[in-house]
Structure formats: structure tokens, C-alpha cells
GROMACS .gro file of C-alpha atoms in nm:
model
  482
    1MET     CA    1   4.958   4.577   9.988
    2ILE     CA    2   5.314   4.664   9.878
    3ASN     CA    3   5.520   4.374   9.750
    4LYS     CA    4   5.897   4.333   9.767
    5ASN     CA    5   5.948   4.469   9.416
    6ASN     CA    6   5.759   4.786   9.510
    7ASN     CA    7   5.971   4.819   9.823
    8ARG     CA    8   6.287   4.786   9.614
    9PHE     CA    9   6.159   5.049   9.366
   10LEU     CA   10   6.075   5.295   9.642
   11LEU     CA   11   6.412   5.246   9.805
   12ILE     CA   12   6.594   5.315   9.476
   13LEU     CA   13   6.374   5.619   9.409
   14PHE     CA   14   6.433   5.760   9.758
   15SER     CA   15   6.810   5.706   9.726
   16PHE     CA   16   6.813   5.883   9.391
   17ILE     CA   17   6.628   6.182   9.538
   18LEU     CA   18   6.875   6.200   9.828
   19PHE     CA   19   7.168   6.176   9.586
   20CYS     CA   20   7.033   6.458   9.370
   21CYS     CA   21   6.962   6.681   9.670
   22GLY     CA   22   7.303   6.611   9.814
   23LYS     CA   23   7.468   6.684   9.481
   24LYS     CA   24   7.288   7.017   9.449
   25GLU     CA   25   7.380   7.112   9.805
   26SER     CA   26   7.741   7.017   9.749
   27GLN     CA   27   7.757   7.218   9.430
   28LYS     CA   28   7.602   7.515   9.607
   29GLU     CA   29   7.866   7.506   9.880
   30ASN     CA   30   8.145   7.519   9.623
   31LEU     CA   31   8.005   7.820   9.442
   32THR     CA   32   8.163   8.156   9.513
   33VAL     CA   33   7.958   8.469   9.559
   34ALA     CA   34   8.055   8.573   9.208
   35ASP     CA   35   7.881   8.268   9.059
   36SER     CA   36   7.573   8.280   9.280
   37THR     CA   37   7.479   8.643   9.218
   38GLU     CA   38   7.300   8.785   8.919
   39LEU     CA   39   7.585   9.019   8.833
   40SER     CA   40   7.673   9.048   8.467
   41LEU     CA   41   8.027   8.965   8.356
   42ASP     CA   42   8.086   9.334   8.288
   43GLU     CA   43   7.983   9.418   8.645
   44ILE     CA   44   8.212   9.146   8.784
   45ARG     CA   45   8.498   9.281   8.574
   46SER     CA   46   8.434   9.637   8.694
   47ILE     CA   47   8.421   9.539   9.061
   48ALA     CA   48   8.732   9.321   9.027
   49LYS     CA   49   8.921   9.615   8.876
   50GLU     CA   50   8.810   9.844   9.156
   51ALA     CA   51   8.893   9.587   9.425
   52TYR     CA   52   9.235   9.517   9.276
   53THR     CA   53   9.325   9.885   9.265
   54TYR     CA   54   9.197   9.926   9.621
   55GLY     CA   55   9.372   9.614   9.746
   56PHE     CA   56   9.711   9.621   9.575
   57PRO     CA   57   9.880   9.841   9.839
   58ILE     CA   58   9.736   9.621  10.115
   59VAL     CA   59   9.852   9.296   9.955
   60ASP     CA   60  10.196   9.427   9.862
   61ASN     CA   61  10.236   9.574  10.210
   62SER     CA   62  10.144   9.234  10.355
   63ARG     CA   63  10.400   9.066  10.126
   64ILE     CA   64  10.676   9.286  10.262
   65GLN     CA   65  10.557   9.251  10.622
   66TYR     CA   66  10.565   8.872  10.581
   67ALA     CA   67  10.927   8.891  10.465
   68TYR     CA   68  11.024   9.135  10.739
   69PHE     CA   69  10.834   9.006  11.044
   70VAL     CA   70  10.709   8.650  10.977
   71ASP     CA   71  10.937   8.440  10.757
   72LYS     CA   72  11.259   8.389  10.951
   73LYS     CA   73  11.415   8.215  10.651
   74ASP     CA   74  11.375   8.521  10.431
   75SER     CA   75  11.696   8.715  10.373
   76ASP     CA   76  11.503   9.037  10.444
   77TYR     CA   77  11.367   8.917  10.781
   78LYS     CA   78  11.403   9.182  11.053
   79ALA     CA   79  11.243   9.076  11.382
   80PRO     CA   80  10.921   8.934  11.537
   81TRP     CA   81  10.618   9.162  11.566
   82ASN     CA   82  10.648   9.449  11.817
   83THR     CA   83  11.026   9.411  11.827
   84LEU     CA   84  11.245   9.690  11.693
   85CYS     CA   85  11.518   9.598  11.448
   86ASN     CA   86  11.794   9.856  11.400
   87ILE     CA   87  11.983   9.835  11.072
   88PRO     CA   88  12.323  10.002  11.124
   89ARG     CA   89  12.379  10.066  10.753
   90VAL     CA   90  12.204  10.212  10.450
   91PHE     CA   91  12.030  10.016  10.175
   92THR     CA   92  12.243   9.866   9.895
   93PRO     CA   93  12.164   9.673   9.573
   94ALA     CA   94  12.153   9.357   9.786
   95ASP     CA   95  11.826   9.481   9.944
   96ARG     CA   96  11.551   9.376   9.705
   97ALA     CA   97  11.224   9.354   9.901
   98VAL     CA   98  11.126   9.722   9.871
   99GLN     CA   99  11.103   9.913   9.547
  100THR     CA  100  11.284  10.250   9.520
  101PRO     CA  101  11.464  10.218   9.858
  102ASN     CA  102  11.617  10.515  10.034
  103SER     CA  103  11.993  10.488  10.079
  104ASP     CA  104  12.034  10.814  10.274
  105THR     CA  105  11.931  10.715  10.623
  106PRO     CA  106  11.987  10.397  10.824
  107TYR     CA  107  11.651  10.246  10.911
  108SER     CA  108  11.500  10.091  11.219
  109TRP     CA  109  11.197   9.874  11.140
  110ILE     CA  110  10.913   9.738  11.348
  111GLY     CA  111  10.599   9.545  11.264
  112LEU     CA  112  10.310   9.647  11.489
  113ASP     CA  113  10.047   9.399  11.608
  114LEU     CA  114   9.808   9.624  11.798
  115ARG     CA  115   9.538   9.367  11.874
  116THR     CA  116   9.636   9.306  12.238
  117GLU     CA  117   9.743   9.648  12.362
  118PRO     CA  118   9.911   9.971  12.250
  119ILE     CA  119  10.284   9.999  12.184
  120VAL     CA  120  10.495  10.280  12.334
  121PHE     CA  121  10.798  10.436  12.160
  122THR     CA  122  11.041  10.618  12.388
  123ILE     CA  123  11.271  10.855  12.200
  124PRO     CA  124  11.597  11.000  12.338
  125VAL     CA  125  11.711  11.360  12.308
  126ILE     CA  126  11.879  11.387  11.965
  127GLU     CA  127  12.116  11.667  11.858
  128LYS     CA  128  11.925  11.939  11.674
  129SER     CA  129  12.133  11.912  11.357
  130ARG     CA  130  12.047  11.544  11.305
  131TYR     CA  131  11.723  11.471  11.119
  132TRP     CA  132  11.517  11.179  11.241
  133SER     CA  133  11.163  11.061  11.178
  134LEU     CA  134  10.931  10.776  11.269
  135GLN     CA  135  10.688  10.712  10.985
  136LEU     CA  136  10.374  10.527  11.097
  137VAL     CA  137  10.210  10.324  10.818
  138ASP     CA  138   9.881  10.139  10.850
  139LEU     CA  139   9.791   9.826  10.653
  140TYR     CA  140   9.635  10.035  10.377
  141THR     CA  141   9.974  10.215  10.343
  142HIS     CA  142   9.836  10.544  10.474
  143ASN     CA  143  10.099  10.747  10.660
  144PHE     CA  144   9.868  10.792  10.956
  145ASP     CA  145  10.112  11.000  11.161
  146TYR     CA  146  10.473  11.101  11.219
  147LEU     CA  147  10.716  11.153  11.503
  148GLY     CA  148  11.041  11.332  11.432
  149SER     CA  149  11.237  11.651  11.384
  150ARG     CA  150  10.957  11.818  11.189
  151THR     CA  151  10.658  11.714  11.399
  152THR     CA  152  10.767  11.648  11.758
  153GLY     CA  153  11.121  11.786  11.767
  154ASN     CA  154  11.446  11.640  11.894
  155ASN     CA  155  11.379  11.668  12.268
  156GLY     CA  156  11.256  11.312  12.317
  157GLY     CA  157  10.942  11.172  12.478
  158SER     CA  158  10.720  10.863  12.502
  159PHE     CA  159  10.456  10.816  12.232
  160MET     CA  160  10.178  10.556  12.237
  161ILE     CA  161  10.045  10.387  11.922
  162ALA     CA  162   9.702  10.228  11.976
  163GLY     CA  163   9.487  10.002  11.759
  164PRO     CA  164   9.133  10.081  11.639
  165ASN     CA  165   8.966   9.911  11.937
  166TRP     CA  166   9.158  10.091  12.211
  167LYS     CA  167   8.953  10.313  12.442
  168GLY     CA  168   9.074  10.526  12.729
  169SER     CA  169   9.248  10.840  12.841
  170THR     CA  170   9.616  10.923  12.797
  171PRO     CA  171   9.821  10.707  13.038
  172LYS     CA  172  10.068  10.865  13.278
  173GLY     CA  173  10.405  10.942  13.124
  174ILE     CA  174  10.279  10.940  12.766
  175THR     CA  175  10.363  11.250  12.559
  176LYS     CA  176  10.109  11.180  12.285
  177VAL     CA  177   9.856  10.910  12.186
  178ILE     CA  178   9.823  10.814  11.818
  179VAL     CA  179   9.543  10.581  11.702
  180CYS     CA  180   9.585  10.353  11.400
  181GLU     CA  181   9.274  10.244  11.207
  182THR     CA  182   9.413   9.894  11.133
  183GLU     CA  183   9.513   9.623  11.380
  184ILE     CA  184   9.835   9.549  11.190
  185ALA     CA  185  10.075   9.827  11.095
  186SER     CA  186  10.444   9.906  11.068
  187ALA     CA  187  10.680  10.188  11.151
  188GLN     CA  188  11.015  10.296  11.012
  189PHE     CA  189  11.273  10.515  11.182
  190ARG     CA  190  11.500  10.717  10.955
  191THR     CA  191  11.809  10.853  11.129
  192GLN     CA  192  12.030  11.089  10.931
  193LEU     CA  193  12.382  10.975  10.845
  194PHE     CA  194  12.609  11.273  10.774
  195ASN     CA  195  12.891  11.068  10.619
  196PRO     CA  196  13.038  10.715  10.647
  197SER     CA  197  13.246  10.809  10.953
  198ASP     CA  198  12.925  10.919  11.130
  199LEU     CA  199  12.781  10.567  11.141
  200ASN     CA  200  12.878  10.497  11.504
  201ASN     CA  201  12.689  10.809  11.611
  202VAL     CA  202  12.381  10.688  11.427
  203ILE     CA  203  12.410  10.351  11.598
  204LYS     CA  204  12.420  10.522  11.939
  205VAL     CA  205  12.094  10.701  11.858
  206GLN     CA  206  11.932  10.383  11.726
  207ASN     CA  207  12.023  10.195  12.043
  208GLN     CA  208  11.828  10.452  12.246
  209TYR     CA  209  11.502  10.398  12.059
  210ILE     CA  210  11.301  10.196  12.314
  211VAL     CA  211  10.980  10.009  12.228
  212LYS     CA  212  10.754   9.845  12.489
  213PRO     CA  213  10.394   9.728  12.517
  214LEU     CA  214  10.190   9.973  12.725
  215SER     CA  215  10.166   9.732  13.019
  216ALA     CA  216  10.546   9.697  13.034
  217PHE     CA  217  10.589  10.074  13.003
  218LEU     CA  218  10.351  10.126  13.299
  219GLY     CA  219  10.499   9.836  13.499
  220GLN     CA  220  10.167   9.650  13.503
  221PRO     CA  221  10.076   9.285  13.431
  222ALA     CA  222  10.033   9.212  13.062
  223PRO     CA  223   9.676   9.152  12.939
  224GLU     CA  224   9.570   8.823  12.780
  225GLN     CA  225   9.746   8.800  12.447
  226ALA     CA  226   9.560   8.787  12.119
  227LYS     CA  227   9.587   8.455  11.938
  228PRO     CA  228   9.893   8.422  11.712
  229ILE     CA  229   9.811   8.493  11.349
  230ASN     CA  230   9.847   8.203  11.109
  231PHE     CA  231   9.972   8.412  10.817
  232ILE     CA  232   9.918   8.275  10.469
  233LYS     CA  233  10.223   8.272  10.245
  234PRO     CA  234  10.198   8.572  10.013
  235LEU     CA  235  10.227   8.568   9.638
  236SER     CA  236  10.550   8.684   9.481
  237ALA     CA  237  10.558   9.042   9.357
  238GLU     CA  238  10.523   8.916   8.998
  239LYS     CA  239  10.230   8.679   9.063
  240GLN     CA  240  10.044   8.956   9.244
  241LYS     CA  241  10.011   9.125   8.906
  242THR     CA  242   9.807   8.849   8.741
  243SER     CA  243   9.691   8.573   8.976
  244LEU     CA  244   9.333   8.557   9.107
  245GLU     CA  245   9.484   8.423   9.429
  246PHE     CA  246   9.559   8.790   9.490
  247PHE     CA  247   9.200   8.828   9.612
  248ASN     CA  248   9.245   8.552   9.869
  249ASN     CA  249   9.552   8.736  10.000
  250LEU     CA  250   9.343   9.052  10.012
  251ASN     CA  251   9.063   8.880  10.205
  252PHE     CA  252   9.314   8.757  10.461
  253ALA     CA  253   9.456   9.106  10.515
  254LEU     CA  254   9.117   9.279  10.529
  255GLN     CA  255   9.026   9.098  10.850
  256PHE     CA  256   9.267   9.338  11.025
  257CYS     CA  257   9.107   9.642  10.861
  258PRO     CA  258   8.780   9.747  11.025
  259ILE     CA  259   8.553   9.898  10.761
  260HIS     CA  260   8.595  10.275  10.748
  261PRO     CA  261   8.263  10.466  10.745
  262SER     CA  262   8.350  10.616  10.407
  263GLU     CA  263   8.393  10.268  10.257
  264LYS     CA  264   8.083  10.080  10.372
  265GLU     CA  265   7.923  10.082  10.028
  266LEU     CA  266   8.253  10.004   9.859
  267ARG     CA  267   8.326   9.702  10.075
  268ALA     CA  268   7.966   9.581  10.033
  269ARG     CA  269   8.015   9.597   9.656
  270PHE     CA  270   8.337   9.397   9.685
  271ALA     CA  271   8.152   9.132   9.885
  272LYS     CA  272   7.927   9.068   9.584
  273ILE     CA  273   8.219   8.895   9.412
  274GLY     CA  274   8.354   8.721   9.722
  275ILE     CA  275   8.599   8.985   9.847
  276GLU     CA  276   8.540   9.015  10.219
  277GLY     CA  277   8.769   9.033  10.521
  278GLY     CA  278   8.854   8.695  10.673
  279LYS     CA  279   8.670   8.490  10.406
  280VAL     CA  280   8.836   8.239  10.175
  281PHE     CA  281   8.822   8.345   9.812
  282ASP     CA  282   8.770   8.016   9.628
  283PHE     CA  283   8.901   8.128   9.291
  284ALA     CA  284   8.956   7.767   9.174
  285SER     CA  285   8.581   7.699   9.162
  286LEU     CA  286   8.494   8.002   8.950
  287SER     CA  287   8.348   7.938   8.607
  288PRO     CA  288   8.581   8.010   8.314
  289GLU     CA  289   8.368   8.311   8.221
  290VAL     CA  290   8.388   8.465   8.568
  291LYS     CA  291   8.761   8.391   8.591
  292LYS     CA  292   8.822   8.576   8.267
  293ALA     CA  293   8.606   8.870   8.377
  294MET     CA  294   8.807   8.903   8.700
  295GLU     CA  295   9.141   8.859   8.523
  296ASP     CA  296   9.034   9.130   8.279
  297GLY     CA  297   8.950   9.348   8.579
  298ILE     CA  298   9.310   9.310   8.700
  299LYS     CA  299   9.438   9.404   8.356
  300ASP     CA  300   9.211   9.709   8.355
  301SER     CA  301   9.365   9.819   8.685
  302TRP     CA  302   9.716   9.797   8.540
  303THR     CA  303   9.604   9.988   8.231
  304GLU     CA  304   9.477  10.265   8.456
  305PHE     CA  305   9.807  10.259   8.645
  306ALA     CA  306  10.007  10.287   8.321
  307GLU     CA  307   9.806  10.596   8.224
  308LEU     CA  308   9.871  10.754   8.563
  309LYS     CA  309  10.243  10.666   8.542
  310VAL     CA  310  10.270  10.861   8.217
  311LYS     CA  311  10.126  11.165   8.396
  312LEU     CA  312  10.379  11.116   8.677
  313GLU     CA  313  10.664  11.094   8.427
  314LYS     CA  314  10.547  11.411   8.255
  315GLY     CA  315  10.518  11.593   8.587
  316GLU     CA  316  10.141  11.640   8.548
  317VAL     CA  317  10.099  11.451   8.878
  318SER     CA  318  10.363  11.462   9.151
  319ALA     CA  319  10.469  11.179   9.379
  320GLY     CA  320  10.364  11.396   9.671
  321ASP     CA  321  10.002  11.363   9.559
  322SER     CA  322  10.008  10.988   9.628
  323PHE     CA  323  10.148  10.957   9.983
  324GLY     CA  324   9.976  11.069  10.300
  325THR     CA  325   9.691  11.017  10.542
  326ARG     CA  326   9.350  10.882  10.451
  327GLU     CA  327   9.215  11.235  10.480
  328PHE     CA  328   9.477  11.371  10.240
  329LEU     CA  329   9.432  11.097   9.979
  330ASN     CA  330   9.054  11.124  10.018
  331ASN     CA  331   9.009  10.762   9.906
  332ASN     CA  332   9.191  10.814   9.576
  333TYR     CA  333   9.273  10.447   9.523
  334PRO     CA  334   9.458  10.479   9.188
  335TYR     CA  335   9.698  10.724   9.354
  336ARG     CA  336   9.743  10.492   9.651
  337MET     CA  337   9.818  10.201   9.416
  338SER     CA  338  10.068  10.404   9.214
  339ALA     CA  339  10.249  10.499   9.535
  340ALA     CA  340  10.277  10.133   9.635
  341VAL     CA  341  10.398  10.022   9.292
  342LEU     CA  342  10.652  10.299   9.241
  343GLY     CA  343  10.780  10.355   9.595
  344ILE     CA  344  10.591  10.185   9.876
  345TYR     CA  345  10.639  10.351  10.218
  346GLY     CA  346  10.718  10.686  10.061
  347ASN     CA  347  10.681  10.985  10.290
  348SER     CA  348  10.402  11.239  10.293
  349LYS     CA  349  10.516  11.551  10.107
  350GLU     CA  350  10.545  11.762  10.423
  351GLU     CA  351  10.806  11.514  10.546
  352ALA     CA  352  10.982  11.450  10.216
  353MET     CA  353  10.927  11.527   9.851
  354TYR     CA  354  11.033  11.305   9.561
  355PRO     CA  355  11.092  11.492   9.235
  356ALA     CA  356  11.135  11.212   8.982
  357TYR     CA  357  11.338  11.173   8.665
  358TYR     CA  358  11.216  10.922   8.408
  359THR     CA  359  11.288  11.124   8.093
  360ASP     CA  360  11.539  11.378   7.965
  361GLU     CA  361  11.467  11.735   7.853
  362SER     CA  362  11.326  11.614   7.522
  363GLY     CA  363  11.092  11.360   7.680
  364GLU     CA  364  11.298  11.052   7.590
  365LYS     CA  365  11.323  10.780   7.854
  366LEU     CA  366  11.653  10.764   8.041
  367ASN     CA  367  11.892  10.492   7.930
  368GLY     CA  368  12.251  10.415   8.024
  369SER     CA  369  12.350  10.396   7.656
  370ASN     CA  370  12.352  10.777   7.678
  371ARG     CA  371  12.532  11.030   7.896
  372TYR     CA  372  12.348  11.301   8.088
  373THR     CA  373  12.406  11.598   8.313
  374ILE     CA  374  12.203  11.777   8.580
  375ARG     CA  375  12.314  12.129   8.666
  376PHE     CA  376  12.217  12.341   8.965
  377GLU     CA  377  12.257  12.712   8.911
  378PRO     CA  378  12.466  12.889   9.180
  379ASN     CA  379  12.292  12.872   9.519
  380LYS     CA  380  11.975  12.720   9.368
  381TYR     CA  381  11.989  12.385   9.540
  382PRO     CA  382  11.674  12.203   9.654
  383PRO     CA  383  11.516  12.410   9.937
  384VAL     CA  384  11.509  12.195  10.251
  385ASN     CA  385  11.518  12.230  10.628
  386SER     CA  386  11.720  11.910  10.652
  387PHE     CA  387  11.893  11.756  10.346
  388TRP     CA  388  11.843  11.648   9.983
  389SER     CA  389  11.969  11.364   9.764
  390LEU     CA  390  11.956  11.218   9.411
  391THR     CA  391  11.941  10.836   9.390
  392MET     CA  392  11.983  10.603   9.091
  393TYR     CA  393  11.748  10.308   9.020
  394ASP     CA  394  11.737  10.052   8.744
  395GLN     CA  395  11.416   9.997   8.552
  396PRO     CA  396  11.175   9.829   8.562
  397ALA     CA  397  11.278   9.676   8.898
  398SER     CA  398  11.335  10.019   9.058
  399LEU     CA  399  11.621   9.893   9.275
  400LEU     CA  400  11.962  10.039   9.357
  401VAL     CA  401  12.232   9.998   9.093
  402ALA     CA  402  12.556   9.812   9.163
  403ASN     CA  403  12.860   9.998   9.028
  404PRO     CA  404  13.242  10.001   9.055
  405ILE     CA  405  13.258  10.284   9.309
  406ASN     CA  406  12.961  10.165   9.524
  407ARG     CA  407  12.793  10.503   9.490
  408TYR     CA  408  12.414  10.488   9.473
  409LEU     CA  409  12.333  10.855   9.528
  410LEU     CA  410  12.461  11.209   9.552
  411ASN     CA  411  12.341  11.424   9.841
  412SER     CA  412  12.387  11.754  10.020
  413ALA     CA  413  12.605  11.597  10.290
  414MET     CA  414  12.858  11.525  10.014
  415MET     CA  415  12.878  11.892   9.915
  416PRO     CA  416  13.241  11.936  10.035
  417GLN     CA  417  13.359  11.670   9.790
  418PHE     CA  418  13.178  11.809   9.482
  419LYS     CA  419  13.367  12.023   9.231
  420LYS     CA  420  13.183  12.345   9.150
  421ASP     CA  421  13.160  12.498   8.804
  422ALA     CA  422  13.351  12.818   8.727
  423ASP     CA  423  13.044  13.031   8.803
  424GLY     CA  424  12.974  12.852   9.132
  425GLY     CA  425  12.710  12.621   8.991
  426LEU     CA  426  12.714  12.244   9.032
  427THR     CA  427  12.699  11.983   8.753
  428PHE     CA  428  12.633  11.614   8.810
  429TYR     CA  429  12.738  11.355   8.552
  430ILE     CA  430  12.489  11.072   8.499
  431GLN     CA  431  12.633  10.783   8.296
  432ALA     CA  432  12.743  10.420   8.303
  433VAL     CA  433  13.116  10.489   8.261
  434SER     CA  434  13.342  10.726   8.451
  435PRO     CA  435  13.340  11.083   8.318
  436GLY     CA  436  13.713  11.099   8.400
  437LYS     CA  437  13.903  11.133   8.726
  438ASP     CA  438  13.866  11.511   8.729
  439LYS     CA  439  13.484  11.480   8.724
  440GLU     CA  440  13.437  11.155   8.914
  441SER     CA  441  13.354  11.336   9.240
  442ASN     CA  442  13.031  11.452   9.071
  443TRP     CA  443  12.952  11.119   8.901
  444LEU     CA  444  12.633  10.921   8.968
  445PRO     CA  445  12.683  10.582   8.798
  446SER     CA  446  12.392  10.448   8.592
  447PRO     CA  447  12.321  10.098   8.462
  448LYS     CA  448  12.381  10.031   8.092
  449GLY     CA  449  12.009  10.001   8.028
  450PRO     CA  450  11.688  10.182   8.134
  451PHE     CA  451  11.696  10.375   8.460
  452SER     CA  452  11.524  10.641   8.664
  453MET     CA  453  11.635  10.879   8.937
  454ILE     CA  454  11.452  11.007   9.243
  455MET     CA  455  11.541  11.328   9.419
  456ARG     CA  456  11.456  11.339   9.789
  457LEU     CA  457  11.393  11.661   9.976
  458TYR     CA  458  11.374  11.591  10.350
  459TRP     CA  459  11.163  11.840  10.543
  460PRO     CA  460  11.111  12.058  10.234
  461LYS     CA  461  11.073  12.432  10.260
  462GLU     CA  462  10.770  12.623  10.135
  463ALA     CA  463  10.935  12.703   9.799
  464ALA     CA  464  10.940  12.330   9.723
  465LEU     CA  465  10.591  12.263   9.861
  466ASN     CA  466  10.423  12.544   9.667
  467GLY     CA  467  10.608  12.476   9.342
  468THR     CA  468  10.813  12.797   9.334
  469TRP     CA  469  11.132  12.591   9.314
  470LYS     CA  470  11.161  12.373   9.005
  471GLN     CA  471  11.387  12.072   8.972
  472PRO     CA  472  11.656  12.111   8.702
  473GLN     CA  473  11.616  11.906   8.384
  474VAL     CA  474  11.824  11.609   8.277
  475ILE     CA  475  12.022  11.707   7.967
  476LYS     CA  476  12.140  11.437   7.724
  477ALA     CA  477  12.494  11.473   7.593
  478LYS     CA  478  12.563  11.430   7.222
  479VAL     CA  479  12.822  11.160   7.288
  480LYS     CA  480  12.706  10.803   7.357
  481GLY     CA  481  12.771  10.669   7.705
  482VAL     CA  482  12.891  10.313   7.633
   0.00000   0.00000   0.00000
């Protein structure tokens, strides 16, 4: 027979067992995959490095998309998803969302949400002398296709962009169907501006770019809409470089990126440390040891980037190697990351090439405390089917440089204003102060500190693509600039 004291003892014992079980279960729920696996810290560090390199372009792309298409309070906001925003001007130093911006061509931007149905772009007939392009960029930052002067011509047409889940034949009235491998993407029109007085003509072209969902294009009822996306607020560009919250941002974005067959094993490896599309990455509950291993993995990724950047600066690797389709990049994730860091949304080399200047002829980094020149020999300008330019950027921000004459670049459309050398060559003056009124037409103002320059060759000719043509060197003058 059990007395009252025994009953009380059993009750306390049973409660203690329940408490312990509940505590264990609760602790288990708070563990991340990284803590619950048998991975060594070195393995966690290695996977984190690989995942960061893989994911940086996706996360930075998402940061910009949030500013452009989600956050209406952001000064860089353009328009809601699937709504074209024409910008009837070129980029200036006031535009700070995108690194290394192009200031040659007015842009038209659109964020593409392809979950519900395809989107159709209708293009007008454009004069043959005016370059235009529509660069299609998936969430990975692959340039998955192009419309434009080079690829589809200037005769117009209607082009359908479909998401990864779309099935069917080409609808009536559609010139071409292009399939994107991610559900979220973006597209950027570039429309050539010949000179400031040409802006109204550019605006007329922009106003004829028509974008409609497929159902509206066909005059049919719209399908049931996908649920609105509750976007998480992205990290700042600086915090992306160090914070483990980066991986939560990556997980959010990956839910719109169906796993590519070539990446099944890679994504499975990422999942071992909690990096998986649509899952919450609970970085706050990681043990100090695992946190450090993952933070070290991020540092390792930036170390690898710094090594690649040196090769880019030396010309051992070209910018053209880092932009393109998935097939072209062949899953070279360090190249894809470098492209996002140094010039996200850069064109594939067939569309545009970007010879870069980070150092002078002796290998010293460019700095506005010096004066420089770039000289083109007679009739040896960059070989292009369309046009070329040379644009100034400050470092390390890689943004356009404010200056007294509001000149951010020199380009081939400005050729009539340039003063030629006695032998017919062309010399540009690169410095922080005016080279004098007689040379100011050829002056590209620099900041007083570190800077870089990017040359752009739109629709480059074979001599540029095969390396026959070489960019001229930057020559440092003996006299100080400031």
C-alpha cells in the first residue's frame, strides 16, 4: 500500500522527469544544423566560405532589388514588381545603390516576379544608329539572355520572359520565348544617348517600351496571383561583409532559386550548416566555436576575393571572364562574386567589355595626388560596333566622382569636342585639377584620393574580343596633381 508521502515522492519524481525531457526537447529545437551535425569546425569553416562566395551575388542582388522594387521610402526606389521604370537621365554621383554605375546610357529598370505568369516585353522599331539592349539578370546574377541591337536587332518585336515552372508552346504574337531559372529576376534597358541634346529622343524610345503580363498581352483573364512576398529587410552593403545574418538573407533568397542539377551536391553540403532555401538560419543560437568558424569562413572568402582582385588589376584575369550565363561561368563562384563586388550587373563580354585601370604603367595604384595621361595612337581607338567610353570612379566605394564641370566620363560620342594631338592621336588628361583651358576638353576629373577607371566597349569587335587590340596604359606625369 502506497502512503501519501510515497505519492508525493512519485509526483515530484515524475515532474522532474517531464521537466528534464522538456528541457532537452526545447534545447534540441533551438539547435541549428551546424551544432547538431558531427562536422568538425574546419569543415564548418570550409562550407561557410564556399556558401558565402556562392551566395554573395545573390544577397547583394537582393539588397539592390529591395531598394529598387520593395522599399518605397528608399531614395533609389524605382517601381513595384513587373512595372517598368524609365529613368530619363544618366547616373550621377547622387546614385549610390550600384557599384561602378554606367553613365553612358539612360536606364529603364524592372523587377520581374515570374511566379504567376510570364512577362512580355514589346519593343518598338528603333533607328539603326542607336544602340539599345535589354539585359536579363536572374537572381544568381547570371546574364541569362539579351535583347537588343546585337542580338535581336532594331526592328522591334514582342519577347516573353518565363519563370522556371512555365510549360507550354510559344503563344501567338510572341517573337521569342526566354526562360529564366529563378522565380525572381530583373532586367535593365540601356538606350544610347548621343549627347545631352539627344535626351528627348531617348525619352521617346523609352516611352515605347511596353511591358505586360502574358494574360494581358493575349487579352485573356489573369490567372490566380501568387501570394505577395514578405521580403525581409536586407543587410547594408557593409554588414553583408561580416555578419552571420548574411546566411539568413541567403536562405530567404534561395527559396526563389530551384536547385540546378549541377548544384545538387553543393546545396546538400550547404544544408549541413543550416543554409537551405526558405529556412530560417538561427545564427544567434550557434555556439561561440561554430560562430567563429563561420565568421572565419567569411573572412576566407574575402581573402580569396582579394587575391583574385590583384589578378584583375594586373590584367591576368579580365572583367569579361566574370559576367555571363551559367554555362559560360561554368559554376565559377569566385568569379561570380568578384563581378558582383566590383560591378554588379555588368554585361557579358559579347555585349560590352570593361578594360579596367587600377594602376599606372609602373604598377602603382592610381591616386588623385598625381597627374596622368592616356593616349590613343592615330586611328587606334577601341574597336566597337557601337560606342566606347572611359568613366572615373572613386575607391574603395567605386562610385561616380563629383567635380566642378560635372563630367564623369569621356566617350566616343564626344569625339567632335576633343582636341587631337599634332600627329592625329588623342590624349586624355586624368587629374584632380584642370589641365588648363586649352586642354580642358580632354580632361577627365579625378578625386584627390584613390580612384579607378573603367573603359566600356559596347558591342565590341573581334579585335577586342580576341585580344588583338590592347588598351593604352595610364602614364603618370612627373608633376604632382594637387
